[in-house]
PDB file of C-alpha atoms in Angstrom:
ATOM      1  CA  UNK A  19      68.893  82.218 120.902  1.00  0.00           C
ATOM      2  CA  UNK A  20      69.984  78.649 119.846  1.00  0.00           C
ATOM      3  CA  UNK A  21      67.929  77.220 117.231  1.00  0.00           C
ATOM      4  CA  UNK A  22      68.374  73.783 115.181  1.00  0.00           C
ATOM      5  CA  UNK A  23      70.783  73.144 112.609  1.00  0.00           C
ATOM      6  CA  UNK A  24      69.656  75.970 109.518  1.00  0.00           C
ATOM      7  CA  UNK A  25      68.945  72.933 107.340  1.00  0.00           C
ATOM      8  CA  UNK A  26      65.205  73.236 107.655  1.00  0.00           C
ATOM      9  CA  UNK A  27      65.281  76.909 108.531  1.00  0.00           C
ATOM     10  CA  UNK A  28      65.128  80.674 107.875  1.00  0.00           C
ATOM     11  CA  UNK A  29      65.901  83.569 108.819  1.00  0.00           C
ATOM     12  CA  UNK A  30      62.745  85.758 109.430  1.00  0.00           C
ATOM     13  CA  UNK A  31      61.697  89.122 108.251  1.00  0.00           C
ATOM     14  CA  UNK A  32      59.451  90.476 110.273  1.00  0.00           C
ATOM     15  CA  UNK A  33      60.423  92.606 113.566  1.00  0.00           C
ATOM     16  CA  UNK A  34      61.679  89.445 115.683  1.00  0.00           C
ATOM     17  CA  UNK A  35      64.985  89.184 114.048  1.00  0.00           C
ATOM     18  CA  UNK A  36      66.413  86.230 117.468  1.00  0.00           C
ATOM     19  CA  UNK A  37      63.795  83.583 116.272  1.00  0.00           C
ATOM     20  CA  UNK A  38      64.000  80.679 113.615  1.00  0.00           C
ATOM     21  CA  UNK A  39      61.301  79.192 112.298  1.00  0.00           C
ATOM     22  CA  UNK A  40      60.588  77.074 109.370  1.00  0.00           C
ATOM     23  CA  UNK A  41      60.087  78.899 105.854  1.00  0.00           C
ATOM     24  CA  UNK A  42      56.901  80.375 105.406  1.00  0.00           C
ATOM     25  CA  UNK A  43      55.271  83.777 104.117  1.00  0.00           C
ATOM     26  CA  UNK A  44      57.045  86.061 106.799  1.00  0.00           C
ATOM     27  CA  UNK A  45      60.672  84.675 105.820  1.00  0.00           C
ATOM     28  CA  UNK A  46      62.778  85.177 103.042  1.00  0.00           C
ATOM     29  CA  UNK A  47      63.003  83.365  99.934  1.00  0.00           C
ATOM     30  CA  UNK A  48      66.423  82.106 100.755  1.00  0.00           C
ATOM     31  CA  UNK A  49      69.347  82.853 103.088  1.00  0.00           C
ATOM     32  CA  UNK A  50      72.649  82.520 101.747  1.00  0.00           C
ATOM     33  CA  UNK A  51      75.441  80.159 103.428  1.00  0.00           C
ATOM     34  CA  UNK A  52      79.128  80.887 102.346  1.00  0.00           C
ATOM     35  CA  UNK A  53      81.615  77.660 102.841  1.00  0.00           C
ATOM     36  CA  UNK A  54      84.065  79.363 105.133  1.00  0.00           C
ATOM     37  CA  UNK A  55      85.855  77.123 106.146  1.00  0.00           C
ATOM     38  CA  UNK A  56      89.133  76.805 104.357  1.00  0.00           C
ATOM     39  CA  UNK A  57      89.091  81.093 104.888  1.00  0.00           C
ATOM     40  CA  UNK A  58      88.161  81.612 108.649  1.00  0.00           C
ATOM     41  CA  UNK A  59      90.269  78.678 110.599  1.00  0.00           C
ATOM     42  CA  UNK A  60      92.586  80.657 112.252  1.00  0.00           C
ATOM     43  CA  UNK A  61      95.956  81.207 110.580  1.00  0.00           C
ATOM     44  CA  UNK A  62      98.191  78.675 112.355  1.00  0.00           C
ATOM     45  CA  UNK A  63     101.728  80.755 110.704  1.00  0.00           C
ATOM     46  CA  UNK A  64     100.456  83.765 112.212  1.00  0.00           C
ATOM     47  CA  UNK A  65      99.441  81.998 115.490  1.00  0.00           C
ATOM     48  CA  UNK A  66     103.161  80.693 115.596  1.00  0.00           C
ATOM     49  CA  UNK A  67     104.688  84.335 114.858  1.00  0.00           C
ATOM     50  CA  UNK A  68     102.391  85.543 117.790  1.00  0.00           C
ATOM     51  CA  UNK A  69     103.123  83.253 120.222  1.00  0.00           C
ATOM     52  CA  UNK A  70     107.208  83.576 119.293  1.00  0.00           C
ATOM     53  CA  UNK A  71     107.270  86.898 119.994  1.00  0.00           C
ATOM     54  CA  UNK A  72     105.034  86.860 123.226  1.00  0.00           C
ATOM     55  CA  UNK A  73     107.266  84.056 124.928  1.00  0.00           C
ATOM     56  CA  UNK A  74     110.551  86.007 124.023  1.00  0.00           C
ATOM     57  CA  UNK A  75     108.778  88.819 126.656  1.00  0.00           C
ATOM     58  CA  UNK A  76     108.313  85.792 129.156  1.00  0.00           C
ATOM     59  CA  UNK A  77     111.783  85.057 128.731  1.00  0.00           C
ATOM     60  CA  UNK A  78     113.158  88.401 129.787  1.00  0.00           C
ATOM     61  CA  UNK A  79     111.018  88.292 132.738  1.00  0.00           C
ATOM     62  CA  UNK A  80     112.110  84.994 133.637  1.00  0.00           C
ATOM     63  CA  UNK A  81     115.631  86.415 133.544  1.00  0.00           C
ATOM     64  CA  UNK A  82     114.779  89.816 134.957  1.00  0.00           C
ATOM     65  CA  UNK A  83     113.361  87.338 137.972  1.00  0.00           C
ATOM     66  CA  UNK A  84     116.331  85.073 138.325  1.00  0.00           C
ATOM     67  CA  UNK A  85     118.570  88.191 138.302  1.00  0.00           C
ATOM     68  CA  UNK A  86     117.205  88.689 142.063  1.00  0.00           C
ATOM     69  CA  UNK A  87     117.457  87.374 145.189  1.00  0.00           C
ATOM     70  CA  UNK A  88     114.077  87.409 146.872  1.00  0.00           C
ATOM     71  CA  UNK A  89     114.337  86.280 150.330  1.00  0.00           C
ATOM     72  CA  UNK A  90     112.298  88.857 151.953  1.00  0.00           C
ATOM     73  CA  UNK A  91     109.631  91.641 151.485  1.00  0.00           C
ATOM     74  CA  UNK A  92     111.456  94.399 150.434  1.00  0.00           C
ATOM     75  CA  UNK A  93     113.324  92.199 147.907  1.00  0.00           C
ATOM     76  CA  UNK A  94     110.037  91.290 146.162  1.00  0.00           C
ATOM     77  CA  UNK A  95     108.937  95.018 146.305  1.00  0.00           C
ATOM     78  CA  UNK A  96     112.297  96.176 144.519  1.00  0.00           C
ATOM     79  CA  UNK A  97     111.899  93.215 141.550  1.00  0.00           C
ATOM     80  CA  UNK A  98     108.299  94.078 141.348  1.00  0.00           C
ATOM     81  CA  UNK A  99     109.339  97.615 140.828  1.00  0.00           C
ATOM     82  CA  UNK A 100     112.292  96.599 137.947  1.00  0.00           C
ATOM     83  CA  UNK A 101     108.981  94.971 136.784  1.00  0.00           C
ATOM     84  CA  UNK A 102     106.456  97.615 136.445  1.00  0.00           C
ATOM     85  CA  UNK A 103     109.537 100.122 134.740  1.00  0.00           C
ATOM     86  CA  UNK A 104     109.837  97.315 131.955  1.00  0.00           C
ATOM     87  CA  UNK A 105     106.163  97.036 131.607  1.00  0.00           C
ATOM     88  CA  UNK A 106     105.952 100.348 130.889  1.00  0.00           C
ATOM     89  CA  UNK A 107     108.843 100.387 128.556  1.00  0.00           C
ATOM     90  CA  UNK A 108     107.194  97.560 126.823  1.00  0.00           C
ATOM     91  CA  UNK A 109     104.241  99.771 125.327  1.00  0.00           C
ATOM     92  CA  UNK A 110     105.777 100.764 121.972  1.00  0.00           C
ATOM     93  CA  UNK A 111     106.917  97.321 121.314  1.00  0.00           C
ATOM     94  CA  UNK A 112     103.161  95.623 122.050  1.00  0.00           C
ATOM     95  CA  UNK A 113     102.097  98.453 120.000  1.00  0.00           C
ATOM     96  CA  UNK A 114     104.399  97.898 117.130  1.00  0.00           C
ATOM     97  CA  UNK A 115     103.122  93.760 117.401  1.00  0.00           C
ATOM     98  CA  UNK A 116     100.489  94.018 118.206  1.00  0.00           C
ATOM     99  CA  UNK A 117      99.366  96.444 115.174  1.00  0.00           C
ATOM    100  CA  UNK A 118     101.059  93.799 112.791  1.00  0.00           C
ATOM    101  CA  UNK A 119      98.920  90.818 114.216  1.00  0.00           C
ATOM    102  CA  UNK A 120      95.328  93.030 113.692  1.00  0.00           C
ATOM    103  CA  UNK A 121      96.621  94.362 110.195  1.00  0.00           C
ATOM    104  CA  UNK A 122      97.360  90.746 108.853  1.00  0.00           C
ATOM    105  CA  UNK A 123      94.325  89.159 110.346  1.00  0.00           C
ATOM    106  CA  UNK A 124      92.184  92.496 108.644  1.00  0.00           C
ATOM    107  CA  UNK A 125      93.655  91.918 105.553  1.00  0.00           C
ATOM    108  CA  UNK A 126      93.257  87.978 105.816  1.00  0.00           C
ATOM    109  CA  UNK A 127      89.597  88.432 106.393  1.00  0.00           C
ATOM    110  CA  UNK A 128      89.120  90.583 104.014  1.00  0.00           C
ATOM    111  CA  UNK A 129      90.451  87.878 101.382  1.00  0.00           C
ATOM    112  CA  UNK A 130      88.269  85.266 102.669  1.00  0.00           C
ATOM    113  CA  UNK A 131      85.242  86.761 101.964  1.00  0.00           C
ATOM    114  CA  UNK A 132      86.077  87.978  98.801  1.00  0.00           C
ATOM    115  CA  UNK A 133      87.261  84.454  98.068  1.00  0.00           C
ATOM    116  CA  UNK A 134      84.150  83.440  98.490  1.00  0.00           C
ATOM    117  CA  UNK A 135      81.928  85.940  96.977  1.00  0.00           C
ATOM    118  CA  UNK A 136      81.445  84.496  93.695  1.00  0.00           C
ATOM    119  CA  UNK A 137      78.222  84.200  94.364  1.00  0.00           C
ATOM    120  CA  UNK A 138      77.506  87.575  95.408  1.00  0.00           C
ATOM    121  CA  UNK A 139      76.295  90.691  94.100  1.00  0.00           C
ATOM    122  CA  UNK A 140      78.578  93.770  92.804  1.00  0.00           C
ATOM    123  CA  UNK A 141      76.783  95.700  95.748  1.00  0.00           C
ATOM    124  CA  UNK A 142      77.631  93.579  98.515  1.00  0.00           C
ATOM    125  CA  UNK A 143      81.050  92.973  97.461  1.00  0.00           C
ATOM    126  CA  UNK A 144      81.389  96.369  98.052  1.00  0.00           C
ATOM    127  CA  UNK A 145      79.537  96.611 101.496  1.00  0.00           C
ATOM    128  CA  UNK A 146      82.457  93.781 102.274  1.00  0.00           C
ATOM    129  CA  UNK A 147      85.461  95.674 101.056  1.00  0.00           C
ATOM    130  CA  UNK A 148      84.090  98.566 102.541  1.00  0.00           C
ATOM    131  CA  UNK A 149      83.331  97.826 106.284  1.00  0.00           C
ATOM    132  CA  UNK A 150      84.240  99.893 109.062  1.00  0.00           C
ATOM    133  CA  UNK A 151      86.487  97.377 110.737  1.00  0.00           C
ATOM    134  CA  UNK A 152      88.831  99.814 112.159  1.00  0.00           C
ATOM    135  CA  UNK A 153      87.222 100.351 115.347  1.00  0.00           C
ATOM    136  CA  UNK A 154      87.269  96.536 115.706  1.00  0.00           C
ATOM    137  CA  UNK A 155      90.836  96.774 115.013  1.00  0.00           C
ATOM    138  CA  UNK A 156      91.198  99.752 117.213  1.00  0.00           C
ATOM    139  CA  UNK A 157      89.834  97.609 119.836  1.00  0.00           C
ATOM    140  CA  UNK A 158      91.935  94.762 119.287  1.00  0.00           C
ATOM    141  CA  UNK A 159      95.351  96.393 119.172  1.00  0.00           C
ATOM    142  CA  UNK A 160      94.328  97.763 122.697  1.00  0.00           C
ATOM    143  CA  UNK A 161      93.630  94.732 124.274  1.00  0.00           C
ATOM    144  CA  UNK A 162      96.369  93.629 122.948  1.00  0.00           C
ATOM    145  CA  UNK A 163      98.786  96.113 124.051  1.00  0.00           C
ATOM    146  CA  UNK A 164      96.709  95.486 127.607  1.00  0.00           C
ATOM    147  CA  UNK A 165      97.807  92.087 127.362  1.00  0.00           C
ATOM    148  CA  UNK A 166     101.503  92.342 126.420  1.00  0.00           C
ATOM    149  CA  UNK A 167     102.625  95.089 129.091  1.00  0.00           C
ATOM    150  CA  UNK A 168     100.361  92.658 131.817  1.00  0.00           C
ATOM    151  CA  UNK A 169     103.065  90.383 131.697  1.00  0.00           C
ATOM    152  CA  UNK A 170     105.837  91.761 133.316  1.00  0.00           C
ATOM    153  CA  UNK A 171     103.036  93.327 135.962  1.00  0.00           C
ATOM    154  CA  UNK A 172     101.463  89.515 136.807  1.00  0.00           C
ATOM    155  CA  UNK A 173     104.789  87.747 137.457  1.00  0.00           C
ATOM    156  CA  UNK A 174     105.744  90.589 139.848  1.00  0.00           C
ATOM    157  CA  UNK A 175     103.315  90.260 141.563  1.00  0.00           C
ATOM    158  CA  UNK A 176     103.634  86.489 141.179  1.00  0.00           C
ATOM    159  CA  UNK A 177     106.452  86.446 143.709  1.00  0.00           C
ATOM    160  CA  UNK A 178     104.928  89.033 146.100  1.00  0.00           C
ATOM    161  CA  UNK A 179     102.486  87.073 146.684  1.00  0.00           C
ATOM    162  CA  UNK A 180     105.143  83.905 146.980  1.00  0.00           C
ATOM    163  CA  UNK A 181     106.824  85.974 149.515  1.00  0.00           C
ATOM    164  CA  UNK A 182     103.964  86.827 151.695  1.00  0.00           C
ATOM    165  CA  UNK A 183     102.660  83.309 151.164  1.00  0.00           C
ATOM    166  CA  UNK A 184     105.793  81.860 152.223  1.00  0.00           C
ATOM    167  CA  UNK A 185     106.760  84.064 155.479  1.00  0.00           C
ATOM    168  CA  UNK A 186     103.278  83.681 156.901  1.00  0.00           C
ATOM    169  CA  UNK A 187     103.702  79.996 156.431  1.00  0.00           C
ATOM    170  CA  UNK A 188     106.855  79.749 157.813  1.00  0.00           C
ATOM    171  CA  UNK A 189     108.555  77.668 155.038  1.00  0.00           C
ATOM    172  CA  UNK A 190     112.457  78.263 154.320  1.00  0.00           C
ATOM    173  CA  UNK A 191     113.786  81.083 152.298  1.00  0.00           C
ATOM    174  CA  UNK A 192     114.982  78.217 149.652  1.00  0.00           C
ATOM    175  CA  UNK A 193     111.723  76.950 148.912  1.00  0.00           C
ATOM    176  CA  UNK A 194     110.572  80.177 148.270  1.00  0.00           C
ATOM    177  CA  UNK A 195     113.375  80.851 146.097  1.00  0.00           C
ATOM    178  CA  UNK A 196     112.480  77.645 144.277  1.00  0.00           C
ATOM    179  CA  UNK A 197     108.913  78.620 143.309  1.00  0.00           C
ATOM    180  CA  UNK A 198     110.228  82.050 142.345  1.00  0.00           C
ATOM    181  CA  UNK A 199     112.618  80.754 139.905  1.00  0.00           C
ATOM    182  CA  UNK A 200     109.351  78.943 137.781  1.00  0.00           C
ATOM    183  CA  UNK A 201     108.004  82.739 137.320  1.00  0.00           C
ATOM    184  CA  UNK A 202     109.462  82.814 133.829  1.00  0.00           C
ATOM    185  CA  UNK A 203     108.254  79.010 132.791  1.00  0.00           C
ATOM    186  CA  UNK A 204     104.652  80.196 134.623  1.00  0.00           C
ATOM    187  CA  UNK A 205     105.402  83.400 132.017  1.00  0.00           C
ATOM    188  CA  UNK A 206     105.521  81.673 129.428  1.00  0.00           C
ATOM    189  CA  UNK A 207     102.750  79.380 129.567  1.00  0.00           C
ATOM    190  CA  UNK A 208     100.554  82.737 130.167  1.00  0.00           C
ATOM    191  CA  UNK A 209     102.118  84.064 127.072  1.00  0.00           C
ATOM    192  CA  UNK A 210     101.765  81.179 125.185  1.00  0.00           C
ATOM    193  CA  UNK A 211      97.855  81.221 125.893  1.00  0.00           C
ATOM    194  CA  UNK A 212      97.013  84.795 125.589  1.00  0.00           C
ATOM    195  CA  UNK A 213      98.663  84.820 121.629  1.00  0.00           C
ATOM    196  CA  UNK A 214      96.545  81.438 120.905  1.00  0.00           C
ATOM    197  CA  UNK A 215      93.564  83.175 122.016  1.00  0.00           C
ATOM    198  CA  UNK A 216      93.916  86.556 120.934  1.00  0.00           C
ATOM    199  CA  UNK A 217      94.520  85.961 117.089  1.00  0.00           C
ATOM    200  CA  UNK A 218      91.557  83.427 117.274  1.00  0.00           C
ATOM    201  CA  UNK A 219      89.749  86.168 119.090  1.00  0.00           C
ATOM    202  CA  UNK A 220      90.903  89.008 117.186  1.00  0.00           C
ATOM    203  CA  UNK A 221      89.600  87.214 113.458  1.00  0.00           C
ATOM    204  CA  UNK A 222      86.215  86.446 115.148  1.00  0.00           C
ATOM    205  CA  UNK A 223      85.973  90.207 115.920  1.00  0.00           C
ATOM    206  CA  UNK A 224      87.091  91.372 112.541  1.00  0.00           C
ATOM    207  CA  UNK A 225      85.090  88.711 110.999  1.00  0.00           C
ATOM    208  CA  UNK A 226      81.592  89.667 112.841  1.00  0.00           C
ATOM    209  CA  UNK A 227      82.175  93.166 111.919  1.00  0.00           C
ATOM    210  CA  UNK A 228      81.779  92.422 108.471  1.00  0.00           C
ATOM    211  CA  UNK A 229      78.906  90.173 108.897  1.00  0.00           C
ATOM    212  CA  UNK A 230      76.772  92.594 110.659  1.00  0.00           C
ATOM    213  CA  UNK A 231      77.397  95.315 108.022  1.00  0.00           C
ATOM    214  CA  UNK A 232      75.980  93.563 104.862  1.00  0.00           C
ATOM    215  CA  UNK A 233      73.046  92.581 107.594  1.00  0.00           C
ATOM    216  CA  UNK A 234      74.046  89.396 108.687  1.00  0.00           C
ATOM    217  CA  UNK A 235      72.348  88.797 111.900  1.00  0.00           C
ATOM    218  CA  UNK A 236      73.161  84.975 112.854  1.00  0.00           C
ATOM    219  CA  UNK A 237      76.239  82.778 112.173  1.00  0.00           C
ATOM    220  CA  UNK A 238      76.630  78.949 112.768  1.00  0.00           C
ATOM    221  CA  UNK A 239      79.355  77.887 114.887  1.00  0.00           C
ATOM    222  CA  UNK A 240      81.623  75.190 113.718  1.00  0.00           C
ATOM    223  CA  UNK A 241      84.353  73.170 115.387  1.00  0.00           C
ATOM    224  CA  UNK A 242      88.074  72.388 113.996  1.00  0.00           C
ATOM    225  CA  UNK A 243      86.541  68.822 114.162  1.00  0.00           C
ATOM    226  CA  UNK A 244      88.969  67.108 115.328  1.00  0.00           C
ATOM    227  CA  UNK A 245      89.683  64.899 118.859  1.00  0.00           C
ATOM    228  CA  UNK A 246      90.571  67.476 120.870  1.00  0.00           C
ATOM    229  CA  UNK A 247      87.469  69.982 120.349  1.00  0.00           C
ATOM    230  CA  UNK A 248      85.757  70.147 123.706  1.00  0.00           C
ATOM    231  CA  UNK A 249      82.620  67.765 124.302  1.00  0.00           C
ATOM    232  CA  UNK A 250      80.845  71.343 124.810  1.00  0.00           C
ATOM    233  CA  UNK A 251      81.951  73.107 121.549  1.00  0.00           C
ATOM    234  CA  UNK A 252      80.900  69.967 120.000  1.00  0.00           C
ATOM    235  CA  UNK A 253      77.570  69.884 120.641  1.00  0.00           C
ATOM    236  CA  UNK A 254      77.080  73.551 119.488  1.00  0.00           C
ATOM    237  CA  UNK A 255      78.752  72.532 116.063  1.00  0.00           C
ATOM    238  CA  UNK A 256      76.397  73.006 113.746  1.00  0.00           C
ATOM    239  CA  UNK A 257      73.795  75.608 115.313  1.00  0.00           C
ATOM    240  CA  UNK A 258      72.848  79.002 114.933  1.00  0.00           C
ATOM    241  CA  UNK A 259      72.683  81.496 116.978  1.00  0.00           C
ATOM    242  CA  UNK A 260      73.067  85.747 117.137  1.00  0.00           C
ATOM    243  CA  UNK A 261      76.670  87.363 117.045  1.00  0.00           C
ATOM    244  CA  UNK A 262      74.650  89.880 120.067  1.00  0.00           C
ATOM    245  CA  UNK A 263      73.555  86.455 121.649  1.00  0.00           C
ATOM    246  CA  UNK A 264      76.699  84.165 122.301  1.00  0.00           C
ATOM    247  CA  UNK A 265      75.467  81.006 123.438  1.00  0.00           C
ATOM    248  CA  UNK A 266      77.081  79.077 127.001  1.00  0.00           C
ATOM    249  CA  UNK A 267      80.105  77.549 125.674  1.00  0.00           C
ATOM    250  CA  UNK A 268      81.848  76.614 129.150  1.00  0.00           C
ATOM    251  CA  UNK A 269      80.237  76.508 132.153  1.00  0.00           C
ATOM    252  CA  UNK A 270      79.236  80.408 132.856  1.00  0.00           C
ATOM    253  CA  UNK A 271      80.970  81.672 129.715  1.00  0.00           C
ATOM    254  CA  UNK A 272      79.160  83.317 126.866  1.00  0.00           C
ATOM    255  CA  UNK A 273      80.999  83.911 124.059  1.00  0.00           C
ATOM    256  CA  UNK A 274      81.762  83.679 119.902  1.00  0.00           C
ATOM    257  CA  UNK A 275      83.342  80.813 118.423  1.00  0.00           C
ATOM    258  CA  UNK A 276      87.086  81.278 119.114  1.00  0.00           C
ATOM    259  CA  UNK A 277      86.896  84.197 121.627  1.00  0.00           C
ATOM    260  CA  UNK A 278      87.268  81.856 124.883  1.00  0.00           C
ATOM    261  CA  UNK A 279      90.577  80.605 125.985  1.00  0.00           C
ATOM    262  CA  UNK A 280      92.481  77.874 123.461  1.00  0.00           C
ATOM    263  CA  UNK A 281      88.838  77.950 121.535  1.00  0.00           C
ATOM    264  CA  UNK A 282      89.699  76.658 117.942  1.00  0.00           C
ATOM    265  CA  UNK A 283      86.051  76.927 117.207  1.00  0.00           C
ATOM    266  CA  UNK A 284      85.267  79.993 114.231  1.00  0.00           C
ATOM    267  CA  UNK A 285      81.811  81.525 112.909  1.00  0.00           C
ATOM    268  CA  UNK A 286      80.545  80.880 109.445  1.00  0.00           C
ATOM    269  CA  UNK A 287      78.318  83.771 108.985  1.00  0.00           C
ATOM    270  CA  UNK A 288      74.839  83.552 107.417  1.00  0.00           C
ATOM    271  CA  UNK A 289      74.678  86.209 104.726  1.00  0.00           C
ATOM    272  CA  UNK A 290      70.817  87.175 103.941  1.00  0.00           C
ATOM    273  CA  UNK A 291      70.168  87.487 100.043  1.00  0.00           C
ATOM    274  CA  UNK A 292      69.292  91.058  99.326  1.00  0.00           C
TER     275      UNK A 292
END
């Protein structure tokens, strides 16, 4: 449930955890922000690793592609075959990455909020270093892996549909040809955004786990704040709402800061005082 900035608000105690309302009796005394920040903008090194290794996959299958002739159907059904064999080849390696991404983004988060737990109590230090994030991570290296091996899989099928597209349209073998050979720049590009989004996605996940185990119920979402945050991430800088209750960030998308496509957006999380 949206709610205004927390300035003037609390979080309330009493059995209808989605509402805000100004302090009174039923709230507690005082909810704790934490200056995230500096901790939880995503890691633009590890973004760049990510992204390297993703496009190097793009640029096999680019060359994979341009190692065929595709002027007919069968043609695209034998290089969409090659492509499924090195999709499937490809699952130890997006294993193997993708693991590294999750670990370092873990053990990132993990140093952000103990970076800025001066504040907080022995106990809940604890609770922090102790969350069960690893069926977050689980999660994560899974989609991941999804991801990777979907490559190979999309541009195949890429140029099957190029193929069909062109022969019931009649156009010349050449100009299919010519739209096939952009399958590994079209690769790319897919690769490019799927690694930008993922590691933003992944620390959101990793992040909200955490949260929610010391109690947190709400976090305020907050924009990179520069030029090129969208006009509708900017006008849900600033507000609170439930990690269970994403608000509409694009038109007829829900979702956490930074878990939507190219979203440089991240979730401070409001820690109650115990």
């Amino acid at each position: 449930m949206q709610a205004q900035p927390r300035r003037d608000y609390r979080l309330k105690t009493h059995g209808c955890p989605t509402c805000l309302r100004p302090e009174s009796a039923l709230t507690v005394d005082r909810v704790e922000r934490i200056d995230l920040r500096s901790a939880f903008i995503r890691a633009k090194k590890l973004e760049r690793n990510y992204v390297a290794q993703l496009r190097k996959i793009a640029g096999h299958i680019g060359d994979i592609v341009n190692g065929f002739d595709v002027r007919d159907l069968p043609g695209a059904q034998m290089l969409q075959a090659v492509l499924a064999r090195y999709a499937a080849t490809l699952t130890p390696w997006a294993e193997a990455v993708s693991r590294r991404m999750v670990v370092e983004i873990a053990a990132r988060d993990e140093r952000a909020w103990l970076r800025n737990s001066r504040e907080m109590g022995q106990t809940l230090k604890r609770e922090i270093a102790n969350a069960p994030t690893g069926e977050a991570m689980r999660q994560a290296m899974a989609t991941q892996v999804k991801l990777i091996t979907s490559l190979p899989t999309e541009a195949g099928q890429r140029v099957h549909d190029l193929v069909i597209e062109g022969l019931s349209q009649g156009r010349r073998a050449e100009d299919i040809a010519v739209e096939i050979a952009r399958t590994g720049e079209v690769t790319k590009s897919r690769a490019t955004l799927i690694a930008r989004t993922e590691v933003s996605r992944t620390s959101t996940e990793l992040t909200k786990a955490r949260a929610e185990h010391v109690g947190s119920t709400h976090f305020i979402w907050r924009t990179a704040g520069d030029s090129d945050v969208r006009p509708s991430h900017k006008k849900l800088n600033g507000q609170t709402f439930r990690w269970d209750e994403p608000p509409e960030c694009d038109p007829g998308h829900h979702a956490l800061p930074g878990c939507i496509w190219n979203c440089r957006c991240y979730a401070e999380p409001i820690i109650p005082e115990a």
